[in-house]
Amino acid sequence: DQQVKQNSPSLSVQEGRISILNCDYTNSMFDYFLWYKKYPAEGPTFLISISSIKDKNEDGRFTVFLNKSAKHLSLHIVPSQPGDSAVYFCAGTDSNYQLIWGAGTKLIIKP
Amino acid sequence: NAGVTQTPKFRVLKTGQSMTLLCAQDMNHEYMYWYRQDPGMGLRLIHYSVGEGTTAKGEVPDGYNVSRLKKQNFLLGLESAAPSQTSVYFCASSSRDTQYFGPGTRLTVL
C-alpha cells in the first residue's frame, strides 16, 4: 500500500523553464509534507516543506503547492538550472516523526 | 558541525557474515533513523529511535538490529548478512519533522 506516490520516474526540462514535480498521497492523517533532493552518492537533503493548513509555501526558486481535497502536492522550480538535476523525493508525516516516502522523480535539466 | 556521519562508506560482505554500521550526529537530535534505499524505490525505514536507550521497528526490520546507547550514536547491525540486504543504507536524525541525512553506506552481500 503506497501511501505516497510519485508517478513520474523521470522528467526532462529545458534550462530556464519551469520544472513541475508531482506527488499524490492517500493518507488523510498526513499533516506535514517535505521535499528532498538527492544527488548520486550523497544522502537526501531537505529542500522545502509545507504544513497541511497551508496551500502554498515559497522559498526562492522553489514553491510547493498543496491541494488537500485532491491529496496532491507539487514542487515548482523556476527557473530551472543545471544544478537542479537530481532525484526529488516527496514525503509525508502524521507527526509521529516518521516520514513516508515516494519512490522519487529523476529531474534532468537540459542545456 | 559535521551533521550526520556514517561509517563505513562502502563494505562488501559474504553471506552469513556480520557487521555493524555506525551513525553519529552532533546536532543534539532526539530522533534517529536507519533507512535502506533500493533501485526504483523510496527510502524504507528499518528501525528508528525516539531517544537514548529506545528503539522501535520500522517498515522493514527483519534481519537487522539496532542500539542507541548514546544520544549521538545509532548503530545498525546485521547478524547474518544475506544477498537481499545489498543496498544503500542511510542514517538520519531530527528534532521534529525535518530529517537530516548522512552520506550513506553502500553494502554489497555476495
Coordinates of C-alpha atoms in Angstrom, one line a residue:
Chain A
D1 CA 0.0 0.0 0.0
Q2 CA 1.9 3.0 -1.3
Q3 CA 0.8 6.0 0.8
V4 CA 2.9 8.4 -1.2
K5 CA 3.2 8.1 -5.0
Q6 CA 5.4 9.9 -7.4
N7 CA 4.1 8.6 -10.7
S8 CA 6.8 10.1 -13.0
P9 CA 10.1 8.2 -12.6
S10 CA 11.8 10.9 -14.7
L11 CA 11.3 14.4 -16.1
S12 CA 13.4 16.3 -18.6
V13 CA 13.2 20.1 -18.7
Q14 CA 15.0 22.8 -20.7
E15 CA 17.3 25.1 -18.7
G16 CA 15.5 28.3 -17.7
R17 CA 12.0 26.8 -18.0
I18 CA 9.7 25.6 -15.1
S19 CA 10.0 22.2 -13.6
I20 CA 6.9 20.7 -12.0
L21 CA 7.2 17.6 -9.9
N22 CA 4.1 15.9 -8.7
C23 CA 3.2 13.8 -5.7
D24 CA 0.0 12.1 -4.6
Y25 CA -0.9 10.7 -1.2
T26 CA -3.6 8.6 0.3
N27 CA -3.2 9.1 4.0
S28 CA -5.6 11.8 5.2
M29 CA -3.7 11.9 8.5
F30 CA -0.6 13.5 7.0
D31 CA -0.2 17.0 8.4
Y32 CA 3.2 17.9 7.0
F33 CA 4.9 17.3 3.7
L34 CA 8.5 17.6 2.7
W35 CA 10.5 17.6 -0.5
Y36 CA 14.1 16.3 -0.5
K37 CA 16.7 16.5 -3.2
K38 CA 19.3 13.7 -3.7
Y39 CA 22.5 13.7 -5.8
P40 CA 24.2 10.4 -6.7
A41 CA 26.4 9.0 -3.9
E42 CA 25.0 11.5 -1.4
G43 CA 22.3 11.5 1.2
P44 CA 19.0 13.3 0.6
T45 CA 19.0 17.0 1.6
F46 CA 15.9 18.9 2.8
L47 CA 14.5 21.3 0.2
I48 CA 11.2 22.7 1.3
S49 CA 8.2 21.7 3.3
I50 CA 4.5 22.6 3.8
S51 CA 2.0 22.2 6.6
S52 CA -1.4 20.8 5.8
I53 CA -3.0 24.0 7.0
K54 CA -1.4 25.9 4.1
D55 CA -1.8 25.6 0.3
K56 CA 1.5 27.2 -0.8
N57 CA 5.0 27.7 0.5
E58 CA 7.7 29.5 -1.3
D59 CA 11.5 29.6 -0.9
G60 CA 13.4 31.4 -3.6
R61 CA 13.1 29.4 -6.9
F62 CA 11.1 26.7 -5.2
T63 CA 7.4 26.7 -4.5
V64 CA 5.4 23.8 -3.1
F65 CA 1.6 23.7 -3.7
L66 CA -0.8 21.5 -1.7
N67 CA -4.3 20.5 -2.8
K68 CA -5.8 18.7 0.2
S69 CA -9.1 17.9 -1.5
A70 CA -7.2 16.1 -4.3
K71 CA -4.5 14.8 -2.0
H72 CA -1.9 16.2 -4.3
L73 CA 1.2 18.3 -3.9
S74 CA 3.6 19.7 -6.5
L75 CA 7.0 21.3 -6.4
H76 CA 7.7 24.1 -8.9
I77 CA 11.2 25.1 -9.7
V78 CA 11.5 28.4 -11.6
P79 CA 13.8 28.9 -13.5
S80 CA 15.4 25.5 -13.7
Q81 CA 19.1 25.4 -13.5
P82 CA 21.7 22.6 -14.4
G83 CA 22.4 22.1 -10.7
D84 CA 18.8 21.2 -10.2
S85 CA 19.4 17.9 -11.9
A86 CA 18.8 15.3 -9.2
V87 CA 16.3 12.9 -7.8
Y88 CA 13.5 14.5 -5.9
F89 CA 11.6 12.7 -3.2
C90 CA 8.3 13.8 -1.5
A91 CA 7.4 12.6 1.9
G92 CA 4.5 12.9 4.3
T93 CA 4.2 12.6 8.0
D94 CA 1.4 12.4 10.6
S95 CA 3.5 14.0 13.3
N96 CA 4.9 10.8 14.8
Y97 CA 8.2 12.0 13.2
Q98 CA 8.2 9.1 10.8
L99 CA 8.3 10.0 7.1
I100 CA 6.6 8.0 4.4
W101 CA 8.5 8.4 1.1
G102 CA 7.6 8.4 -2.5
A103 CA 9.8 6.5 -5.0
G104 CA 11.4 9.7 -6.3
T105 CA 11.4 11.5 -9.7
K106 CA 14.7 12.0 -11.5
L107 CA 14.9 15.5 -12.9
I108 CA 17.1 16.2 -15.8
I109 CA 17.8 19.8 -16.8
K110 CA 18.9 20.1 -20.5
P111 CA 21.2 22.9 -21.5
Chain B
N1 CA 29.4 20.9 12.7
A2 CA 29.7 17.6 10.9
G3 CA 26.0 17.0 10.9
V4 CA 25.3 13.3 10.4
T5 CA 28.2 11.0 9.6
Q6 CA 28.2 7.3 8.7
T7 CA 31.0 4.7 8.8
P8 CA 31.9 2.8 6.7
K9 CA 31.1 4.3 3.3
F10 CA 31.5 1.0 1.5
R11 CA 31.5 -2.6 2.5
V12 CA 31.4 -6.0 0.9
L13 CA 30.3 -9.0 2.9
K14 CA 30.0 -12.7 2.2
T15 CA 26.7 -14.3 3.0
G16 CA 26.4 -15.1 6.7
Q17 CA 29.0 -12.6 7.9
S18 CA 28.0 -9.9 10.4
M19 CA 28.8 -6.2 10.6
T20 CA 27.8 -3.0 12.3
L21 CA 27.1 0.3 10.7
L22 CA 27.7 3.4 12.8
C23 CA 25.8 6.6 12.6
A24 CA 26.8 9.7 14.6
Q25 CA 25.1 13.1 14.8
D26 CA 26.3 16.3 16.5
M27 CA 23.0 18.3 16.4
N28 CA 21.7 17.0 19.7
H29 CA 18.7 15.5 18.0
E30 CA 16.4 13.1 19.9
Y31 CA 15.2 11.1 16.9
M32 CA 17.4 8.9 14.7
Y33 CA 16.6 6.6 11.8
W34 CA 18.0 3.9 9.6
Y35 CA 16.7 3.6 6.1
R36 CA 17.6 1.5 3.1
Q37 CA 17.2 2.6 -0.5
D38 CA 16.9 0.2 -3.4
P39 CA 16.7 1.0 -7.1
G40 CA 13.3 2.4 -8.1
M41 CA 12.1 2.6 -4.6
G42 CA 11.8 5.3 -2.0
L43 CA 13.6 5.1 1.3
R44 CA 12.2 2.4 3.6
L45 CA 12.5 2.7 7.3
I46 CA 14.3 -0.2 9.0
H47 CA 14.4 0.9 12.7
Y48 CA 14.2 4.2 14.5
S49 CA 14.8 5.7 17.9
V50 CA 13.0 8.4 19.8
G51 CA 15.6 8.9 22.4
E52 CA 18.7 7.4 24.1
G53 CA 18.1 3.8 25.1
T54 CA 14.9 3.4 23.0
T55 CA 14.5 1.7 19.6
A56 CA 11.5 0.7 17.5
K57 CA 10.8 -1.2 14.3
G58 CA 10.1 0.5 11.1
E59 CA 8.7 -0.9 7.8
V60 CA 11.4 -3.5 7.0
P61 CA 13.1 -4.5 10.3
D62 CA 13.7 -8.2 9.7
G63 CA 17.4 -9.2 9.6
Y64 CA 18.6 -6.1 11.4
N65 CA 19.1 -5.0 15.0
V66 CA 19.9 -1.5 16.4
S67 CA 21.1 0.1 19.5
R68 CA 21.1 3.7 20.9
L69 CA 23.3 3.6 23.9
K70 CA 24.3 7.2 23.5
K71 CA 22.1 10.1 22.2
Q72 CA 24.6 10.9 19.4
N73 CA 25.1 7.4 18.1
F74 CA 22.8 4.9 16.4
L75 CA 24.1 1.5 15.4
L76 CA 22.7 -0.8 12.8
G77 CA 23.7 -4.5 13.0
L78 CA 23.4 -7.3 10.5
E79 CA 23.9 -10.6 12.4
S80 CA 23.9 -12.9 9.3
A81 CA 24.1 -11.0 6.1
A82 CA 22.0 -12.1 3.1
P83 CA 22.2 -11.0 -0.6
S84 CA 18.8 -9.4 -0.2
Q85 CA 20.5 -6.9 2.2
T86 CA 22.6 -5.5 -0.6
S87 CA 21.5 -1.9 -0.6
V88 CA 22.5 1.7 0.2
Y89 CA 21.9 2.5 3.9
F90 CA 21.1 6.0 5.1
C91 CA 21.0 7.3 8.7
A92 CA 19.1 10.4 9.6
S93 CA 18.4 12.4 12.7
S94 CA 15.7 15.0 13.5
S95 CA 14.4 17.2 16.3
R96 CA 11.0 17.5 14.6
D97 CA 9.7 16.7 11.1
T98 CA 12.8 17.7 9.1
Q99 CA 15.3 14.8 8.9
Y100 CA 18.9 15.4 8.2
F101 CA 20.8 12.6 6.4
G102 CA 24.2 11.1 6.4
P103 CA 26.1 10.3 3.1
G104 CA 25.1 6.7 3.0
T105 CA 26.8 3.3 3.2
R106 CA 26.9 1.1 0.1
L107 CA 26.7 -2.5 1.2
T108 CA 27.1 -5.5 -1.1
V109 CA 26.5 -9.0 0.1
L110 CA 27.9 -11.8 -2.1

